[in-house]
Amino acid sequence: MSYDVEKPDEEWRAELTPAEYAVLRQAATEPAFTGEYTDTKKQGVYSCRACGAELFTSTTKFESHCGWPSFYDPKDTDAVELVSDRSHGMVRTEVRCARCGSHLGHVFEGEGYATPTDQRYCINSISLRLAPEEG
Ligand SMILES: [Zn+2]
C-alpha cells in the first residue's frame, strides 16, 4: 500500500510530538477519557493531525461513553482505510488515514448504538485536529 503522503520515519518524528508519534505512527492508544475531544460537542471538521486530510465531521460524532471520540461514519468513505488488526490477541479493524497511512483508531460494528450505521469509529483524539466552525 502506498500513500499520497509518505515521509521517512525521522521526518514524522521531527514533526509530531512523542505522544502524537506513538499513536499515529506506532498505533498506540491514548488512555481512555483523557483525549481532548472525547466529550467535545463543537461543530466542525476533524482532520488528520499528521497530514491534514479531512476525516470526520461533528455531525456524525456521538456519545458512546467509551472514553474516546466516536463517530458513526467518516466524512467520506475513502478518507479512511480499514485494515484487519490481529494484535493483542483480538481481531479488530484498524482505521488509518487513507492519505498518509497514520493510525487513527478502530471501528466496531453491531454494538447496538442508536446510530444510522451501527458502527463506532473509535478514534484517538490525538490523531485528530478539530477546525471549529465559526459562530
Ligand atoms: Zn493523514
XYZ file of N, CA and C and ligand atoms in Angstrom:
406
model
N 0.857 -1.200 0.000
C 0.000 0.000 0.000
C 0.882 1.235 0.000
N 0.675 2.107 -0.950
C 1.412 3.372 -0.910
C 0.405 4.513 -0.698
N 0.863 5.538 -0.047
C 0.005 6.650 0.323
C 0.439 7.919 -0.404
N -0.509 8.841 -0.575
C -0.181 10.118 -1.214
C 0.871 10.881 -0.421
N 0.769 10.797 0.891
C 1.753 11.451 1.744
C 2.607 10.364 2.392
N 3.859 10.309 2.005
C 4.792 9.349 2.606
C 6.058 10.094 3.003
N 6.507 9.838 4.214
C 7.696 10.521 4.723
C 8.576 9.517 5.426
N 9.873 9.763 5.403
C 10.751 8.905 6.199
C 10.401 9.037 7.679
N 10.651 7.961 8.401
C 10.280 7.918 9.803
C 10.839 9.093 10.606
N 12.085 9.488 10.315
C 12.678 10.566 11.121
C 11.976 11.903 10.883
N 11.349 12.034 9.717
C 10.610 13.261 9.458
C 9.323 13.309 10.294
N 8.613 12.173 10.343
C 7.431 12.113 11.213
C 7.840 12.397 12.654
N 8.924 11.807 13.086
C 9.385 12.011 14.469
C 9.650 13.483 14.757
N 10.190 14.176 13.775
C 10.519 15.586 13.961
C 9.273 16.467 13.968
N 8.271 16.064 13.188
C 7.083 16.912 13.038
C 6.056 16.694 14.144
N 6.008 15.495 14.681
C 4.981 15.161 15.665
C 5.570 15.184 17.070
N 4.719 15.418 18.057
C 5.178 15.280 19.432
C 5.376 13.777 19.701
N 6.129 13.423 20.743
C 6.304 11.992 21.044
C 4.971 11.266 21.237
N 4.006 11.914 21.874
C 2.704 11.269 22.102
C 1.941 11.105 20.789
N 1.996 12.112 19.939
C 1.342 12.016 18.626
C 1.995 10.915 17.796
N 3.324 10.881 17.812
C 4.061 9.882 17.042
C 3.701 8.467 17.492
N 3.609 8.269 18.790
C 3.323 6.929 19.325
C 1.975 6.414 18.823
N 0.987 7.293 18.756
C -0.344 6.859 18.309
C -0.404 6.798 16.784
N -0.050 7.884 16.141
C -0.224 7.975 14.683
C 0.683 7.019 13.921
N 1.927 6.905 14.354
C 2.891 6.139 13.564
C 3.209 4.778 14.172
N 2.859 4.558 15.456
C 3.162 3.270 16.078
C 1.906 2.575 16.605
N 0.726 3.142 16.252
C -0.554 2.519 16.569
C -0.780 2.319 18.062
N -0.230 3.204 18.875
C -0.552 3.171 20.306
C -1.969 3.705 20.501
N -2.500 3.533 21.690
C -3.832 4.044 22.015
C -3.719 4.983 23.196
N -4.309 6.163 23.066
C -4.267 7.082 24.204
C -5.172 6.527 25.305
N -4.842 6.798 26.565
C -5.680 6.283 27.661
C -7.117 6.798 27.543
N -8.083 5.957 27.894
C -9.492 6.338 27.817
C -9.766 7.578 28.662
N -10.706 8.377 28.215
C -11.191 9.563 28.933
C -10.112 10.619 29.167
N -9.043 10.606 28.378
C -8.005 11.628 28.545
C -7.886 12.527 27.325
N -8.397 12.107 26.197
C -8.214 12.864 24.961
C -8.991 14.166 24.970
N -8.477 15.157 24.263
C -9.100 16.477 24.324
C -10.451 16.538 23.622
N -10.777 15.587 22.749
C -12.038 15.650 22.007
C -13.080 14.627 22.465
N -12.784 13.898 23.536
C -13.706 12.837 23.960
C -15.135 13.348 24.110
N -15.303 14.473 24.803
C -16.652 14.988 25.059
C -16.964 16.265 24.286
N -16.131 16.573 23.317
C -16.325 17.821 22.570
C -17.619 17.788 21.765
N -18.388 18.873 21.882
C -19.623 18.960 21.092
C -19.543 20.086 20.074
N -18.391 20.729 19.974
C -18.224 21.814 18.995
C -18.468 21.303 17.583
N -19.077 22.163 16.771
C -19.304 21.825 15.371
C -18.035 22.082 14.571
N -17.735 21.208 13.656
C -16.582 21.439 12.808
C -16.101 20.173 12.144
N -14.926 20.289 11.525
C -14.350 19.171 10.781
C -13.094 18.691 11.507
N -12.981 17.378 11.639
C -11.811 16.765 12.255
C -10.854 16.297 11.156
N -9.621 16.802 11.218
C -8.618 16.438 10.221
C -7.537 15.574 10.842
N -6.816 14.860 9.974
C -5.681 14.050 10.404
C -4.593 14.963 10.964
N -4.108 14.654 12.161
C -3.093 15.507 12.770
C -1.735 15.341 12.082
N -1.566 14.259 11.355
C -0.293 14.040 10.670
C -0.239 14.743 9.315
N -1.328 14.678 8.530
C -1.255 15.208 7.158
C -2.318 16.241 6.834
N -3.310 16.426 7.718
C -4.320 17.455 7.483
C -5.514 17.022 6.655
N -5.565 15.777 6.225
C -6.717 15.306 5.441
C -7.977 15.362 6.294
N -9.101 15.779 5.697
C -10.361 15.841 6.435
C -10.932 14.443 6.594
N -11.207 14.036 7.840
C -11.563 12.642 8.114
C -12.970 12.459 8.658
N -13.341 13.287 9.617
C -14.645 13.135 10.269
C -15.262 14.522 10.469
N -16.591 14.550 10.652
C -17.241 15.809 10.987
C -18.035 15.637 12.281
N -18.324 16.775 12.914
C -19.054 16.738 14.185
C -20.464 16.190 14.002
N -20.996 16.200 12.794
C -22.372 15.729 12.596
C -22.510 14.227 12.822
N -21.432 13.466 12.689
C -21.537 12.024 12.919
C -20.891 11.609 14.233
N -20.518 12.590 15.067
C -19.936 12.280 16.372
C -21.078 11.978 17.340
N -20.926 10.950 18.145
C -21.989 10.636 19.098
C -21.388 10.219 20.434
N -22.236 10.268 21.456
C -21.777 9.951 22.806
C -21.818 8.452 23.029
N -20.647 7.831 22.991
C -20.578 6.378 23.153
C -20.217 5.998 24.583
N -19.727 6.988 25.367
C -19.284 6.754 26.742
C -18.167 5.710 26.816
N -17.412 5.564 25.738
C -16.340 4.557 25.724
C -14.996 5.179 26.095
N -14.935 6.502 26.151
C -13.684 7.149 26.552
C -12.868 7.733 25.417
N -13.341 7.516 24.197
C -12.674 8.120 23.031
C -13.728 8.774 22.133
N -13.293 9.749 21.351
C -14.243 10.328 20.386
C -14.792 9.219 19.483
N -16.105 9.226 19.267
C -16.742 8.171 18.481
C -17.585 8.786 17.373
N -17.431 8.226 16.210
C -18.172 8.697 15.038
C -18.860 7.488 14.415
N -20.034 7.701 13.807
C -20.692 6.549 13.176
C -20.386 6.457 11.685
N -19.639 7.418 11.153
C -19.304 7.387 9.731
C -18.152 8.356 9.482
N -17.241 8.024 8.555
C -16.230 9.016 8.189
C -16.832 10.103 7.299
N -16.088 11.180 7.130
C -16.571 12.292 6.290
C -16.816 11.791 4.869
N -15.849 11.084 4.317
C -16.010 10.409 3.028
C -15.521 8.980 3.207
N -16.176 8.062 2.536
C -15.807 6.658 2.688
C -14.336 6.430 2.393
N -13.819 7.112 1.392
C -12.422 6.864 1.021
C -11.434 7.743 1.785
N -11.908 8.471 2.786
C -10.988 9.260 3.614
C -10.186 8.371 4.553
N -10.743 7.208 4.869
C -10.070 6.295 5.785
C -9.823 4.942 5.115
N -8.833 4.247 5.634
C -8.510 2.912 5.162
C -8.755 1.948 6.312
N -9.407 0.833 6.037
C -9.697 -0.156 7.069
C -8.796 -1.367 6.885
N -8.139 -1.769 7.955
C -7.138 -2.833 7.890
C -7.412 -3.830 9.008
N -7.390 -5.110 8.684
C -7.583 -6.135 9.701
C -6.405 -6.128 10.681
N -6.711 -6.105 11.966
C -5.689 -5.970 13.008
C -5.826 -7.138 13.981
N -4.816 -8.012 14.019
C -4.870 -9.184 14.901
C -3.910 -9.042 16.086
N -3.553 -7.818 16.422
C -2.644 -7.618 17.549
C -3.400 -7.764 18.872
N -2.668 -7.936 19.941
C -3.207 -8.024 21.301
C -4.223 -9.152 21.456
N -4.107 -10.222 20.638
C -4.972 -11.378 20.793
C -6.420 -11.134 20.430
N -6.679 -10.072 19.673
C -8.049 -9.762 19.261
C -8.076 -9.601 17.746
N -9.253 -9.786 17.188
C -9.433 -9.458 15.774
C -10.240 -8.173 15.710
N -9.586 -7.113 15.279
C -10.252 -5.814 15.199
C -10.006 -5.218 13.820
N -10.707 -4.159 13.530
C -10.485 -3.456 12.278
C -9.855 -2.109 12.587
N -8.625 -1.966 12.144
C -7.902 -0.717 12.361
C -8.373 0.340 11.367
N -8.428 1.581 11.815
C -8.772 2.699 10.947
C -7.521 3.550 10.745
N -7.149 3.725 9.481
C -5.998 4.566 9.162
C -6.426 5.719 8.267
N -5.659 6.788 8.292
C -5.840 7.875 7.340
C -5.457 7.354 5.955
N -6.375 7.500 4.979
C -6.111 6.962 3.646
C -5.041 7.761 2.906
N -4.767 8.981 3.377
C -3.804 9.825 2.678
C -2.371 9.591 3.138
N -2.184 9.343 4.441
C -0.812 9.201 4.938
C -0.577 7.884 5.683
N -1.633 7.088 5.862
C -1.460 5.790 6.500
C -1.302 5.839 8.002
N -1.503 6.996 8.596
C -1.346 7.095 10.040
C -2.500 6.406 10.765
N -2.180 5.831 11.917
C -3.172 5.128 12.731
C -4.122 6.125 13.388
N -5.424 5.834 13.304
C -6.422 6.712 13.916
C -7.127 6.029 15.085
N -7.448 4.751 14.918
C -8.173 4.033 15.960
C -8.712 2.749 15.379
N -9.889 2.322 15.863
C -10.520 1.095 15.369
C -11.988 1.357 15.101
N -12.596 0.501 14.281
C -14.032 0.601 14.056
C -14.689 -0.690 14.532
N -15.797 -0.526 15.258
C -16.544 -1.647 15.805
C -17.967 -1.605 15.248
N -18.566 -2.775 15.141
C -19.866 -2.894 14.483
C -20.835 -3.655 15.352
N -22.098 -3.343 15.195
C -23.133 -4.157 15.818
C -23.160 -4.078 17.332
N -22.801 -2.932 17.876
C -22.794 -2.784 19.338
C -24.144 -2.306 19.862
N -25.040 -1.942 18.958
C -26.378 -1.544 19.374
C -26.554 -0.066 19.672
N -25.578 0.735 19.308
C -25.781 2.184 19.473
C -26.866 2.653 18.513
N -27.648 3.613 18.951
C -28.745 4.118 18.122
C -28.222 5.131 17.107
N -27.428 4.634 16.196
C -26.889 5.488 15.131
C -27.301 4.903 13.787
N -27.235 5.690 12.732
C -27.684 5.193 11.420
C -26.881 4.004 10.883
N -25.635 3.830 11.298
C -24.795 2.788 10.696
C -24.529 1.589 11.607
N -24.818 1.740 12.898
C -24.456 0.712 13.879
C -22.952 0.450 13.889
N -22.191 1.459 13.502
C -20.736 1.359 13.566
C -20.213 2.412 14.537
N -19.106 2.091 15.170
C -18.467 3.061 16.056
C -17.003 3.200 15.652
N -16.693 4.302 15.019
C -15.294 4.631 14.740
C -14.725 5.229 16.017
N -13.919 4.436 16.687
C -13.362 4.791 17.986
C -11.972 5.367 17.718
N -11.862 6.686 17.794
C -10.692 7.375 17.263
C -9.948 8.108 18.372
N -8.635 8.020 18.367
C -7.834 8.749 19.342
C -7.919 10.256 19.086
N -8.181 11.022 20.144
C -8.210 12.487 19.993
C -6.910 13.003 19.404
N -5.834 12.392 19.833
C -4.517 12.907 19.465
C -4.201 12.656 17.982
N -5.009 11.814 17.327
C -4.846 11.599 15.886
C -5.551 12.674 15.068
N -6.376 13.457 15.752
C -7.246 14.423 15.051
C -6.926 15.845 15.426
N -7.353 16.767 14.568
C -7.349 18.181 14.935
C -8.657 18.766 14.473
N -9.390 19.387 15.412
C -10.713 19.941 15.092
C -10.570 21.370 14.601
N -11.151 21.643 13.454
C -11.281 23.021 12.964
C -12.724 23.445 13.243
N -12.955 24.206 14.331
C -14.330 24.552 14.692
C -14.948 25.487 13.652
N -16.250 25.331 13.470
C -16.974 26.259 12.592
C -17.087 27.594 13.277
N -17.169 28.642 12.466
C -17.352 29.982 13.021
C -18.726 30.092 13.668
N -18.793 30.848 14.736
C -20.083 31.177 15.351
C -20.510 30.254 16.364
Zn -3.196 11.607 7.415
